[in-house]
Short mmCIF file of C-alpha atoms in Angstrom, two decimals:
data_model
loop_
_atom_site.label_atom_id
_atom_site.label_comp_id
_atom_site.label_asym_id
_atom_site.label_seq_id
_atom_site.Cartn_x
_atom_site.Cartn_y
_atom_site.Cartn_z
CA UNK A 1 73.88 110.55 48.32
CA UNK A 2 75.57 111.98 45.11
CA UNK A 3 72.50 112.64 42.60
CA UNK A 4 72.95 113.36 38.91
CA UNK A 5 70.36 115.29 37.70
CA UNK A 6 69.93 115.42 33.94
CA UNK A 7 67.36 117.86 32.34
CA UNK A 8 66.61 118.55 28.88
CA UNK A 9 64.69 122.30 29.11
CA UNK A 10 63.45 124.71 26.15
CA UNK A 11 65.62 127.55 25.78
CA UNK A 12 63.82 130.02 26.89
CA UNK A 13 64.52 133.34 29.25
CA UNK A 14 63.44 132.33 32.56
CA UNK A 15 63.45 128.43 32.57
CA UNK A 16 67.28 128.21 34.41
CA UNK A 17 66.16 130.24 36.82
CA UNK A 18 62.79 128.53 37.71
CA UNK A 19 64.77 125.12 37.77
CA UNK A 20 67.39 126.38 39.80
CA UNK A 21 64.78 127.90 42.26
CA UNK A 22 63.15 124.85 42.70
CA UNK A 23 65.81 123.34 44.27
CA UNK A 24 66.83 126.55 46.63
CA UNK A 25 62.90 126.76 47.63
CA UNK A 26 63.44 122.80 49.16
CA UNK A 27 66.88 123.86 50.71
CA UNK A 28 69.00 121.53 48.47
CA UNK A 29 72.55 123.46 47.48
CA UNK A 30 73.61 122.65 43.85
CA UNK A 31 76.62 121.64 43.72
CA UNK A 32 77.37 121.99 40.36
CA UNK A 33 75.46 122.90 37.48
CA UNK A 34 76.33 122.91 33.37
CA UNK A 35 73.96 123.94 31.15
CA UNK A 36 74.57 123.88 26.83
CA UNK A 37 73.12 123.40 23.46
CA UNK A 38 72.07 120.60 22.22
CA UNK A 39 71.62 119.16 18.63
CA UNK A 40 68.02 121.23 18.58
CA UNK A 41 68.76 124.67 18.54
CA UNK A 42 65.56 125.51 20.50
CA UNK A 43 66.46 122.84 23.16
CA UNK A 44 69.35 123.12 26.00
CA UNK A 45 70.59 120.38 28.49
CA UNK A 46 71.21 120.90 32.06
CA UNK A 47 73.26 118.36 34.29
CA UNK A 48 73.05 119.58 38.17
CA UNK A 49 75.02 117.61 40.67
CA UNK A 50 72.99 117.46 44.01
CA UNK A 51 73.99 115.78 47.35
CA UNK A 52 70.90 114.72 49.28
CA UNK A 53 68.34 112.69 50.82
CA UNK A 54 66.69 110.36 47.98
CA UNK A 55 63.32 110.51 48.92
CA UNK A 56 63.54 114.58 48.75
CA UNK A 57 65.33 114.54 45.81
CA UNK A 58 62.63 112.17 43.82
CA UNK A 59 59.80 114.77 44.89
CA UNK A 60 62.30 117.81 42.98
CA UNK A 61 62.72 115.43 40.26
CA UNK A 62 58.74 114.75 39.85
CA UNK A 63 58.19 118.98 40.58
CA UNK A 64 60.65 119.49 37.87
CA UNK A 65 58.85 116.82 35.83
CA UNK A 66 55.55 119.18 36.14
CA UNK A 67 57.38 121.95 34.20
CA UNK A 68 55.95 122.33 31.16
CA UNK A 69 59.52 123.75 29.73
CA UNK A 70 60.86 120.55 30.75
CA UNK A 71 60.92 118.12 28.21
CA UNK A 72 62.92 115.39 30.23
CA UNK A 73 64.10 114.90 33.46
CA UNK A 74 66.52 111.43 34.52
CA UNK A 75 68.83 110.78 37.64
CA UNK A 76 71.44 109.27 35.95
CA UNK A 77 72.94 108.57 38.66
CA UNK A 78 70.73 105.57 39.15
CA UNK A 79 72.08 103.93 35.49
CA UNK A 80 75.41 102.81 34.35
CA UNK A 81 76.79 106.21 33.67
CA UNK A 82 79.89 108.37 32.57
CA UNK A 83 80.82 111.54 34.19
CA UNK A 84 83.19 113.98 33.29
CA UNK A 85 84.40 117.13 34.53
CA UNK A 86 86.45 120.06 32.92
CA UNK A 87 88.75 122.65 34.37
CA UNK A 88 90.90 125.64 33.59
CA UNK A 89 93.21 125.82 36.04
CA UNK A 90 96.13 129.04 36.28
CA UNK A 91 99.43 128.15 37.63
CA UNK A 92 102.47 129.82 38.72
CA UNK A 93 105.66 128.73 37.17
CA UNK A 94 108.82 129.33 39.26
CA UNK A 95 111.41 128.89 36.47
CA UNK A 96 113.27 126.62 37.71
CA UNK A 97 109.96 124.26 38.11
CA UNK A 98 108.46 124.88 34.46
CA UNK A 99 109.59 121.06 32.95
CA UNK A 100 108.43 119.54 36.62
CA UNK A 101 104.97 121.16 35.89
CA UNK A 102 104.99 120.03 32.13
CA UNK A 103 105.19 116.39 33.14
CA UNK A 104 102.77 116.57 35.22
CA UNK A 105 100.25 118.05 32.84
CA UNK A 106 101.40 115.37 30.36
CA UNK A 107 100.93 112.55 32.61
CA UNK A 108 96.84 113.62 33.08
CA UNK A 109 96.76 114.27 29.08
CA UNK A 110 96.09 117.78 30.22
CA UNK A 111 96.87 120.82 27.16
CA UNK A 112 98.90 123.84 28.21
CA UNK A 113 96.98 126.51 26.55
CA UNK A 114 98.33 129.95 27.86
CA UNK A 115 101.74 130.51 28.98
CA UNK A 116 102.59 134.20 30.36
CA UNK A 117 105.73 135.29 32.31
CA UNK A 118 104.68 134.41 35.49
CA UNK A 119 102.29 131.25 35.13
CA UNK A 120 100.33 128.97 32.40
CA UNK A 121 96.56 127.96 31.98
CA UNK A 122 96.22 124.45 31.80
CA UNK A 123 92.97 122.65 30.24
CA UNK A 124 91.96 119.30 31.99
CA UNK A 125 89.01 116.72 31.42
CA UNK A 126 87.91 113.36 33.00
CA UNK A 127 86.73 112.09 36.31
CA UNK A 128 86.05 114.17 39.13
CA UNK A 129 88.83 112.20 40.87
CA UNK A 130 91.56 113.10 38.08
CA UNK A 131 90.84 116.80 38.38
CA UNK A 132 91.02 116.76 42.13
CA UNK A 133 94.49 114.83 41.57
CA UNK A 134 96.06 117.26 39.71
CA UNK A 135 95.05 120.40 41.25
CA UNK A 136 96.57 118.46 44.76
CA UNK A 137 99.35 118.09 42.48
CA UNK A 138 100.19 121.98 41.41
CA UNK A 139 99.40 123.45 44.42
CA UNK A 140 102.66 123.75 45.81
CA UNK A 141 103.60 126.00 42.83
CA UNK A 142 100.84 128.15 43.92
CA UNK A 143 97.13 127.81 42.17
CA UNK A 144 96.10 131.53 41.53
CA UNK A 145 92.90 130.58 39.41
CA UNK A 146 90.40 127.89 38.78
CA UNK A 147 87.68 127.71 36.72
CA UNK A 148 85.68 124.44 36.62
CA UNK A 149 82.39 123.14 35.16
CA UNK A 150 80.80 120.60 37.22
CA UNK A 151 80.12 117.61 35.52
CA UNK A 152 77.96 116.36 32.43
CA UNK A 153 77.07 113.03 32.29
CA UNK A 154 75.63 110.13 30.02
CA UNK A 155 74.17 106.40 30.13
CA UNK A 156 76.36 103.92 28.65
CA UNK A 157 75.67 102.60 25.84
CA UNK A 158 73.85 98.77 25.81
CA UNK A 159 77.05 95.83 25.78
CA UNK B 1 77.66 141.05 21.42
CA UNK B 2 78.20 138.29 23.48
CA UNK B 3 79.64 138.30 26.98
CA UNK B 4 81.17 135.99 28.95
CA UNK B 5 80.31 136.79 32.95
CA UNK B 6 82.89 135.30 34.94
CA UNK B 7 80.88 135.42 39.11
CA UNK B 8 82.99 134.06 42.44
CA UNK B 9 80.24 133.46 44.44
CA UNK B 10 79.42 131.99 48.17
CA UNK B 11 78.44 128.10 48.15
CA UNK B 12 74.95 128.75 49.75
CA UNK B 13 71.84 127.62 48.56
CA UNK B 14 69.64 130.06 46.94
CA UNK B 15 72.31 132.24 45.35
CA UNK B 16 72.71 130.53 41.61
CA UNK B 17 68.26 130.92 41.89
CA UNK B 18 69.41 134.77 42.13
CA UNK B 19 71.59 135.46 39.88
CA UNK B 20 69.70 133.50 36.68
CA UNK B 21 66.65 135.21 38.00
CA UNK B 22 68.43 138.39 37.85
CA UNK B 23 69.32 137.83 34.36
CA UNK B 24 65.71 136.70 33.68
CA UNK B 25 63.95 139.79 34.93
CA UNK B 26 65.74 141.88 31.96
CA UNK B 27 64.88 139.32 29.34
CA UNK B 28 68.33 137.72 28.39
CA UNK B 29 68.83 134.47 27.87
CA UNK B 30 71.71 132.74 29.44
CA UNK B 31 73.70 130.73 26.19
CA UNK B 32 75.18 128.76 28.93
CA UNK B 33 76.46 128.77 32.41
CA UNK B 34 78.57 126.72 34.47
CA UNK B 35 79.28 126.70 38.10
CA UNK B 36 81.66 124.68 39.58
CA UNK B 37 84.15 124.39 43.08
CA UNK B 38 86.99 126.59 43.57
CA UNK B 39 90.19 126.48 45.60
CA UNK B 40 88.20 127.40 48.97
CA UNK B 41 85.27 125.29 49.82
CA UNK B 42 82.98 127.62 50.55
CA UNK B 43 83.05 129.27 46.88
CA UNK B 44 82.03 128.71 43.99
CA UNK B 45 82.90 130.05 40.34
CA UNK B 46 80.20 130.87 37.89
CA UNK B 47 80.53 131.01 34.03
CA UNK B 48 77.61 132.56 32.55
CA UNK B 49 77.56 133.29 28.68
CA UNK B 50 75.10 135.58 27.42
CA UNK B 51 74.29 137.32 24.42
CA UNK B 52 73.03 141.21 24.47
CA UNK B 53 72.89 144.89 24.28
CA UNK B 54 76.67 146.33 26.07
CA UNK B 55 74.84 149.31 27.93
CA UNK B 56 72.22 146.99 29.44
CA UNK B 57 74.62 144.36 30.12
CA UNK B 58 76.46 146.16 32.10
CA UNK B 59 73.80 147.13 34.29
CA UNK B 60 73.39 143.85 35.07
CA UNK B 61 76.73 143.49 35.98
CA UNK B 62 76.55 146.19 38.36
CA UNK B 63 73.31 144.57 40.14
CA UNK B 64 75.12 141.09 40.36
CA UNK B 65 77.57 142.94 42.29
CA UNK B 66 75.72 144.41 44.63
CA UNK B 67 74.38 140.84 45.85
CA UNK B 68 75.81 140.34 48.99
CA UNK B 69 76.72 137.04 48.20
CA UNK B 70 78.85 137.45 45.02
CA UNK B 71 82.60 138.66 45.80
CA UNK B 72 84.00 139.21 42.61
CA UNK B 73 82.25 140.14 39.10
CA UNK B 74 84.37 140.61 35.76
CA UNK B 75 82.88 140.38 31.76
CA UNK B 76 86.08 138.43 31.15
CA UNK B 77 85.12 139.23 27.07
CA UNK B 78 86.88 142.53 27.59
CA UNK B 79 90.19 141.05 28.28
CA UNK B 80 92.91 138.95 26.92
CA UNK B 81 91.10 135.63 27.60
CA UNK B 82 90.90 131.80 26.51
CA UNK B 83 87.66 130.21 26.25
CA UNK B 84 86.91 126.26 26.37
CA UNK B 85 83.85 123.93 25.63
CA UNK B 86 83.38 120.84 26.70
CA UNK B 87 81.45 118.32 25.45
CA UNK B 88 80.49 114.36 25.40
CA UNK B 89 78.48 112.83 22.63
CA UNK B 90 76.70 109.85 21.87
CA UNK B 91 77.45 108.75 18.41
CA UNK B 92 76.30 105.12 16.31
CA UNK B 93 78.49 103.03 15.13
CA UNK B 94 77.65 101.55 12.01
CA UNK B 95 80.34 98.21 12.30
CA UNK B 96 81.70 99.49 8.53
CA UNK B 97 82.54 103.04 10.06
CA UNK B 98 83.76 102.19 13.25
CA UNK B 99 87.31 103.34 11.72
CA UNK B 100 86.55 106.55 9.84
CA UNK B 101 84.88 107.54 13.51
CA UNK B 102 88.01 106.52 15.37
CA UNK B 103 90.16 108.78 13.04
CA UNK B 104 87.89 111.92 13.39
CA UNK B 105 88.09 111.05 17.31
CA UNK B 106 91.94 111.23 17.11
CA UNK B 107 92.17 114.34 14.80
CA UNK B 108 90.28 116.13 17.42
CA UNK B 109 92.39 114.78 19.98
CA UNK B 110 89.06 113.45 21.89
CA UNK B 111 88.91 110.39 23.82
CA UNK B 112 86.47 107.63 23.56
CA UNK B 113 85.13 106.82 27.37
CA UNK B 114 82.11 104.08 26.41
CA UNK B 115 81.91 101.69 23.37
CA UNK B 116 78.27 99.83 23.38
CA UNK B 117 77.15 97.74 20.48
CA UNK B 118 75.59 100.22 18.71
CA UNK B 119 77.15 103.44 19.65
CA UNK B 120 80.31 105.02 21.48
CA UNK B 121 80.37 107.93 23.77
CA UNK B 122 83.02 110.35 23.25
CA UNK B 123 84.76 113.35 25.14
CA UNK B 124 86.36 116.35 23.92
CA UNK B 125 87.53 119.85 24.52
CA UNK B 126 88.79 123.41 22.75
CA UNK B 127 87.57 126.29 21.37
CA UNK B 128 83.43 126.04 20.41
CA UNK B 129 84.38 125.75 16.58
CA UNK B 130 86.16 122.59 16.99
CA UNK B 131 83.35 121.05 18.88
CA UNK B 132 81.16 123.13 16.25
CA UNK B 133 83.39 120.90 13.51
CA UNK B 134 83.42 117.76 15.63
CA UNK B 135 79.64 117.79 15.60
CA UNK B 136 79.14 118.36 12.16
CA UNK B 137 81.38 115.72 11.35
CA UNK B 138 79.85 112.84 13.05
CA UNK B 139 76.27 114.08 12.12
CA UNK B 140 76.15 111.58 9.13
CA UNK B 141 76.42 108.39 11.31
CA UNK B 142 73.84 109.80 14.01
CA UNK B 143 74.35 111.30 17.30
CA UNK B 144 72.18 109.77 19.60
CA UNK B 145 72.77 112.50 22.50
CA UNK B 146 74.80 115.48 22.97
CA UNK B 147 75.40 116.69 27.00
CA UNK B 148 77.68 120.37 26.47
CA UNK B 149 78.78 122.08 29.27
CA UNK B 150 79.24 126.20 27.75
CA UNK B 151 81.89 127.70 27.76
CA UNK B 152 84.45 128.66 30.80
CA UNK B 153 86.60 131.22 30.53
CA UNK B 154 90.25 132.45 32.18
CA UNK B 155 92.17 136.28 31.47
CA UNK B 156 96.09 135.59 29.93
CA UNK B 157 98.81 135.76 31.63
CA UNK B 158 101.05 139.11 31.60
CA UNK B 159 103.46 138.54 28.63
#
């Protein structure tokens, strides 16, 4: 199973890595991993997307718990959550196929943010399932970058 | 100065524990990083934004691409590049300002992905000083939690 692994960590030299080599020590491949500031200058947030066996995962969770640079550790995936991802993704533009791609990047309320002779950066957010649309959907004008972040997710707020 | 390390790297487990490590033994401290899926299944691409001394940087640099495992190494900072954040934050919602939040949310050109009862969760992306501003202006009504991913980074297209 899909695991959502949120971490809140002192920023500190030396605490990524320790985190991240918990997990390769057990075997488990991350997936994806974001890591940014936070409100507290001295604190950082990591979300790591894991797929793997609960049981296994809960013992990583309870290790990483045991850190004393971790301040908080939740599986949000267990919670009524968002998710979001975020991509940069470099297309070619034939020119007779420039408006076609437009549309499309309009339709998934995506920004053009570079255009050069020969192809455009797009910026994209929102579902995992949204980014993996439109990348299906520019590949046929040839994909010659992509830069994406994983995703960073939240509880929902109480109804 | 600060850098922005742009890594393709093989989807193995073990390899992100590696690389932050390396960047760990010489003291810096990564701002952020994001890793994320590429076009071909078995890579992945890895943001890393750092802070530090040029000369020493680049000797890291070097050592990152002398691991096996990572295929391509560029400091993207020395280039024509964009750069994007990406961010979702937790905000209350006192019921009189439910409005003047909305209006920010739109200026910004963020979307709002969770309303609860007392607080709405909302997505955006650009540059880090409009999240920067974005931040600072919801500050007065409380932000519950902030979940960043760091920056990611793509060269221009030739002109």
């Amino acid at each position: 199973m899909k695991h959502i692994i949120s971490a809140t960590v002192t920023n500190k030299s030396g605490v990524l890595a320790r985190i991240t080599g918990l997990f390769s020590a057990r075997g488990f491949n991350i997936d994806s991993l974001a890591v940014g500031e936070t409100e507290h200058p001295e604190l950082s947030r990591m979300t790591i997307v894991v797929d793997g066996d609960d049981a296994q995962l809960e013992q990583v969770r309870k290790q990483l718990g045991k850190i004393i640079d971790v301040i908080k550790v939740t599986d949000i995936s267990s919670e009524e959550h968002v998710e979001r991802d975020f991509m940069l993704i470099k297309v070619n533009i034939p020119p007779d196929k420039r408006s076609e791609i437009i549309e499309i990047v309009d339709i998934f309320r995506g920004k053009i943010i570079d255009v050069g002779r020969k192809d455009m950066i797009i910026e994209i957010s929102g579902p995992e399932d949204r980014i993996e649309a439109i990348i299906n959907l520019v590949r046929p004008y040839g994909i010659k970058e992509i830069a994406r972040t994983g995703g960073i997710a939240m509880k929902r707020g109480a109804k």
